[in-house]
PDB file of C-alpha atoms in Angstrom:
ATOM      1  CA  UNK A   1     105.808  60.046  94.309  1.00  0.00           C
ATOM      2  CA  UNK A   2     105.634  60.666  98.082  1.00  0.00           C
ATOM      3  CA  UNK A   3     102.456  60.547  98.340  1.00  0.00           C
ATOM      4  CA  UNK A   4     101.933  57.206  96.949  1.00  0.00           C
ATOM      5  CA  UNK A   5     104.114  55.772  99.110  1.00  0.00           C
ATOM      6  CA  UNK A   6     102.723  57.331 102.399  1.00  0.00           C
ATOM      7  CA  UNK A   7      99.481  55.764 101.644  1.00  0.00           C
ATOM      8  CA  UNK A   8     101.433  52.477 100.402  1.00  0.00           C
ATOM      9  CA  UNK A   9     102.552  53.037 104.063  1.00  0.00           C
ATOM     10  CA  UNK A  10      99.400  53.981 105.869  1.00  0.00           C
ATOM     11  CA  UNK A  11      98.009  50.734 104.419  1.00  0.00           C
ATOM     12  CA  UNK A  12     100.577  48.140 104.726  1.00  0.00           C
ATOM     13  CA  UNK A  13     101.921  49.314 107.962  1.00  0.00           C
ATOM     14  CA  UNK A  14      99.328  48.250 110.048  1.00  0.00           C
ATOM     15  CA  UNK A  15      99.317  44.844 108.732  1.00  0.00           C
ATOM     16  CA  UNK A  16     103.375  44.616 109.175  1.00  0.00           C
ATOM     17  CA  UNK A  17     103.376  45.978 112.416  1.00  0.00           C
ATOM     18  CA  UNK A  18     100.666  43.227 113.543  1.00  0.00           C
ATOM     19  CA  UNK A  19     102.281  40.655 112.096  1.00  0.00           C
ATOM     20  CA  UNK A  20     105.456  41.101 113.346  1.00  0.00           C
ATOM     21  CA  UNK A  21     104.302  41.955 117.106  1.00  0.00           C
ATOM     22  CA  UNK A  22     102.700  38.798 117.517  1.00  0.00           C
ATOM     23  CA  UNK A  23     105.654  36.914 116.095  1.00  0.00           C
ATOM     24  CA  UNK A  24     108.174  39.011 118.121  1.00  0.00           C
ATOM     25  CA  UNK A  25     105.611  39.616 121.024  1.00  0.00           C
ATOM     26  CA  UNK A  26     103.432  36.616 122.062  1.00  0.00           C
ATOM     27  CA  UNK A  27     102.098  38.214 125.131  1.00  0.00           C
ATOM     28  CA  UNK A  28     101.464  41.361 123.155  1.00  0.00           C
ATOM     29  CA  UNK A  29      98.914  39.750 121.096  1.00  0.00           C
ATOM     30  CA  UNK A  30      95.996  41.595 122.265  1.00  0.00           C
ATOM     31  CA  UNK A  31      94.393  44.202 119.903  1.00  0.00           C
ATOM     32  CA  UNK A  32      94.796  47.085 122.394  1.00  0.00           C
ATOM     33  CA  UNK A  33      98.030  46.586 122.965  1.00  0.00           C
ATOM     34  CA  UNK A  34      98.965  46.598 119.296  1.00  0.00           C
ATOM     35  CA  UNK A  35      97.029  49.683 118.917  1.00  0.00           C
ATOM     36  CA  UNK A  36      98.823  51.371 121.656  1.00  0.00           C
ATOM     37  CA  UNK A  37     102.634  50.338 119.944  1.00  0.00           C
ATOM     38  CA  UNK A  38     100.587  51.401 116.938  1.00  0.00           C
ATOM     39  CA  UNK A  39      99.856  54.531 118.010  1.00  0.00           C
ATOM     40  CA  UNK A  40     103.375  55.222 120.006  1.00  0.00           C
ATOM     41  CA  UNK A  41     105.313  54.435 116.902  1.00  0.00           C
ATOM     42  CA  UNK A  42     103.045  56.982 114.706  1.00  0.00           C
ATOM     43  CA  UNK A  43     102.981  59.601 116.922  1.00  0.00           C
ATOM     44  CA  UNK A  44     107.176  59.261 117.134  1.00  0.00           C
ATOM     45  CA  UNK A  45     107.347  59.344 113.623  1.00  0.00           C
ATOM     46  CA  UNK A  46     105.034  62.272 112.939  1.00  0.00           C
ATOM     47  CA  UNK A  47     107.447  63.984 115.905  1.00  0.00           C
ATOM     48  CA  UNK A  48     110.397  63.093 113.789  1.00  0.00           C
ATOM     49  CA  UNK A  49     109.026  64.607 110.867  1.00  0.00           C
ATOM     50  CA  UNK A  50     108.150  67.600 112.455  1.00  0.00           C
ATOM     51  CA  UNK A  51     111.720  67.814 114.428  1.00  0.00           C
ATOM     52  CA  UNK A  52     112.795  67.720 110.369  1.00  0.00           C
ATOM     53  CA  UNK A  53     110.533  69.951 109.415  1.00  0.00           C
ATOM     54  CA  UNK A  54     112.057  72.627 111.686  1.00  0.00           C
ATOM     55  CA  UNK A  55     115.584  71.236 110.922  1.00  0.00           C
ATOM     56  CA  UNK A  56     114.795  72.092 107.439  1.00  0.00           C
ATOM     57  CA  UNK A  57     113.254  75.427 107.751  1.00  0.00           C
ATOM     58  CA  UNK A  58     116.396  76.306 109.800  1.00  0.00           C
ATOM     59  CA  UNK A  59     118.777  75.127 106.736  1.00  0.00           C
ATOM     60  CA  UNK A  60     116.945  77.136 104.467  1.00  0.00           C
ATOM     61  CA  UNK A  61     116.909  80.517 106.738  1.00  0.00           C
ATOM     62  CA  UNK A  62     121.207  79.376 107.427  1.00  0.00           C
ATOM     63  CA  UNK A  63     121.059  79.243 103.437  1.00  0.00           C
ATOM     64  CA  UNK A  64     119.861  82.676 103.102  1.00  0.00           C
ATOM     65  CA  UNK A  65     121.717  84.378 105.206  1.00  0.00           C
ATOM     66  CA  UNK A  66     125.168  82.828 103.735  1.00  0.00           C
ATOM     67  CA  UNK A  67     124.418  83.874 100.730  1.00  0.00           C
ATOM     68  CA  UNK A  68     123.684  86.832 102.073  1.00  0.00           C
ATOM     69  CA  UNK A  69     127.027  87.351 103.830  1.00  0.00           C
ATOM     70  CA  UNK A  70     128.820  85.754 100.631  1.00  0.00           C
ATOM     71  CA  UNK A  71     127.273  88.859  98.819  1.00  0.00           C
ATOM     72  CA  UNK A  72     128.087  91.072 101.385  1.00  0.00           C
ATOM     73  CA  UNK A  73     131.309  89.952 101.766  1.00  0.00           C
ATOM     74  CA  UNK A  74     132.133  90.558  97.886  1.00  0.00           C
ATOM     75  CA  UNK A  75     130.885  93.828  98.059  1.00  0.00           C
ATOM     76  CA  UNK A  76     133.397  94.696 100.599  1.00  0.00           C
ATOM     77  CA  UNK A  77     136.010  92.817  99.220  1.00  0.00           C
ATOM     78  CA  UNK A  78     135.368  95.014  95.792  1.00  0.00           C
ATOM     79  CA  UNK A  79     134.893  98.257  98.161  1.00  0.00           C
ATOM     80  CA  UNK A  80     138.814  97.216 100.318  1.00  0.00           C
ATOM     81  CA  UNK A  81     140.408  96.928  96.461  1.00  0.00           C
ATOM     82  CA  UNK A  82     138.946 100.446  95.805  1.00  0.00           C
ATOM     83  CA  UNK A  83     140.220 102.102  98.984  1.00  0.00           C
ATOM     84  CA  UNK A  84     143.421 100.394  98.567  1.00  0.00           C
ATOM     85  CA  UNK A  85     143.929 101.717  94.933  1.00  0.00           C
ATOM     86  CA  UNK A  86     142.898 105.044  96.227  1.00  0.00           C
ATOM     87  CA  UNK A  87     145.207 104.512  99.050  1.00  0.00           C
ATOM     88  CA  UNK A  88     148.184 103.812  96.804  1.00  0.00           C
ATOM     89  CA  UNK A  89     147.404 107.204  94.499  1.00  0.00           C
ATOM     90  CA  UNK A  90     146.686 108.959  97.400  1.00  0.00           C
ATOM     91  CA  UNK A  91     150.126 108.119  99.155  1.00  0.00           C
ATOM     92  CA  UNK A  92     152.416 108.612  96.293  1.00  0.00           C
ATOM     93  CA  UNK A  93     151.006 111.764  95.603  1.00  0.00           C
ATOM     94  CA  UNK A  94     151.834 113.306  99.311  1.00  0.00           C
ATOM     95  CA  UNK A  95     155.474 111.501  98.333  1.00  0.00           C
ATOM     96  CA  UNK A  96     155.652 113.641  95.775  1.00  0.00           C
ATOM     97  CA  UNK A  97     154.041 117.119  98.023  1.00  0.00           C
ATOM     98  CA  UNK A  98     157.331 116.243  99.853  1.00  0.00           C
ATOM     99  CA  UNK A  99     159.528 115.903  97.745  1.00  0.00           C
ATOM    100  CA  UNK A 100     158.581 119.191  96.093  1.00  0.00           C
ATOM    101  CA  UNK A 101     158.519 120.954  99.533  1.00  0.00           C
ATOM    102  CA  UNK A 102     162.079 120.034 100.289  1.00  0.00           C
ATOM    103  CA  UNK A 103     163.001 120.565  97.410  1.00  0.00           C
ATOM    104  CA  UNK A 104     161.369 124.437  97.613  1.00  0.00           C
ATOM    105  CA  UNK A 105     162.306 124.882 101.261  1.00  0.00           C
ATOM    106  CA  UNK A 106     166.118 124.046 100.230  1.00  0.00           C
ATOM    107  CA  UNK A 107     166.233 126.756  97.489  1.00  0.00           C
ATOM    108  CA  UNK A 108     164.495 129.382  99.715  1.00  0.00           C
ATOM    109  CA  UNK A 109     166.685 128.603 102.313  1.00  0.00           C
ATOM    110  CA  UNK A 110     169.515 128.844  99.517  1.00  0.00           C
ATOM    111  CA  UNK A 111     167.956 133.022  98.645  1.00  0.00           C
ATOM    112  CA  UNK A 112     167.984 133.589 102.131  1.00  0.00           C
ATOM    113  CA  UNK A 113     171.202 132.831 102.574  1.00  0.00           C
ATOM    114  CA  UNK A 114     171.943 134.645  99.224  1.00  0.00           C
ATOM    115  CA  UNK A 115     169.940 138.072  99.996  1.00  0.00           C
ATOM    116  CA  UNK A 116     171.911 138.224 103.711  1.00  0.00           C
ATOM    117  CA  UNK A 117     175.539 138.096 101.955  1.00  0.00           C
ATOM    118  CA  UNK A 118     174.018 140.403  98.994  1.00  0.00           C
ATOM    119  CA  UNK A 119     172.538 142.589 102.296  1.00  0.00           C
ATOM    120  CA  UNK A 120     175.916 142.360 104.097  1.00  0.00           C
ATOM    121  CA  UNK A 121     178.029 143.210 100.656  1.00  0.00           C
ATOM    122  CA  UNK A 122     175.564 146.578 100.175  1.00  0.00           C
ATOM    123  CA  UNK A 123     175.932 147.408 103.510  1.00  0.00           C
ATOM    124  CA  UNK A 124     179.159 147.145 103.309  1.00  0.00           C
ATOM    125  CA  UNK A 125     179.389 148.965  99.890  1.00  0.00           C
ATOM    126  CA  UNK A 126     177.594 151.820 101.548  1.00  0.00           C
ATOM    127  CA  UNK A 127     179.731 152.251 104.232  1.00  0.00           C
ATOM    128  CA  UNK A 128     182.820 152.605 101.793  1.00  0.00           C
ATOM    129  CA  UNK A 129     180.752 155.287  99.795  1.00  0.00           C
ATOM    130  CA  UNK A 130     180.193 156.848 102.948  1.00  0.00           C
ATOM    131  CA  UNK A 131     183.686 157.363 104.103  1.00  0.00           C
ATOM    132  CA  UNK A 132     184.918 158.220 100.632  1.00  0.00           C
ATOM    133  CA  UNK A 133     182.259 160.643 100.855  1.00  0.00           C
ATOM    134  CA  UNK A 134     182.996 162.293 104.257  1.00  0.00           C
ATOM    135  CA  UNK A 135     186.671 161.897 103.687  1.00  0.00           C
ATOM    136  CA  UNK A 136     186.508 164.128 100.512  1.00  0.00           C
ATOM    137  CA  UNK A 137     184.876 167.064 101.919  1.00  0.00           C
TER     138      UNK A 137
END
């Protein structure tokens, strides 16, 4: 449990920390001066655990929003397949608009052509009658 061991800590730091300053620090043997390294080295480790604190609130919000994206991201990906399929559909049906429109502008085109020599034959036709008309008066 963390809690245990911070007061573990609290506790048996002290005691360490005193111990091993006068071994390591002779001239530091003085009770103010182990409370000030006392103090220091609390006060950097509370800022360290606040620096993580943040860190960690910052992994959590990065967290969020990735999953965020990720679900954003499959939405679109889902939404690009659909207007691709429609895309598909969408262009072979025009394919087939013109295929049917050239295919309906060539037979028109094909009448045309038909109703001028049918026009031309009449006219001619007529002009015949006409003359064997005129000529039998």
């Amino acid at each position: 449990d963390m809690g245990a061991q911070a007061i573990v800590l609290c506790i048996a730091y002290p005691l360490f920390l005193s111990s091993f300053l006068r071994l390591a620090c002779p001239m530091a043997s003085s009770g103010a001066s182990l409370q000030t390294y006392n103090n220091e080295l609390v006060k950097s480790i509370e800022d360290l655990r606040g620096k993580r604190e943040e860190l960690n609130r910052q992994i959590l919000k990065e967290e969020e929003d990735k999953a965020k994206v990720q679900k954003d991201l499959a939405a679109l990906t889902d939404r690009l397949q659909k207007v691709n399929d429609s895309l598909v559909r969408k262009t072979q049906a025009r394919t087939e608009y013109d295929k049917t429109i050239q295919e309906t502008e060539a037979a028109y085109t094909k009448i045309l052509e038909s109703s001028q020599t049918l026009l031309q034959v009449l006219k001619r036709e007529s002009q015949n009658l006409t003359k064997k008309n005129s000529g039998s008066e």
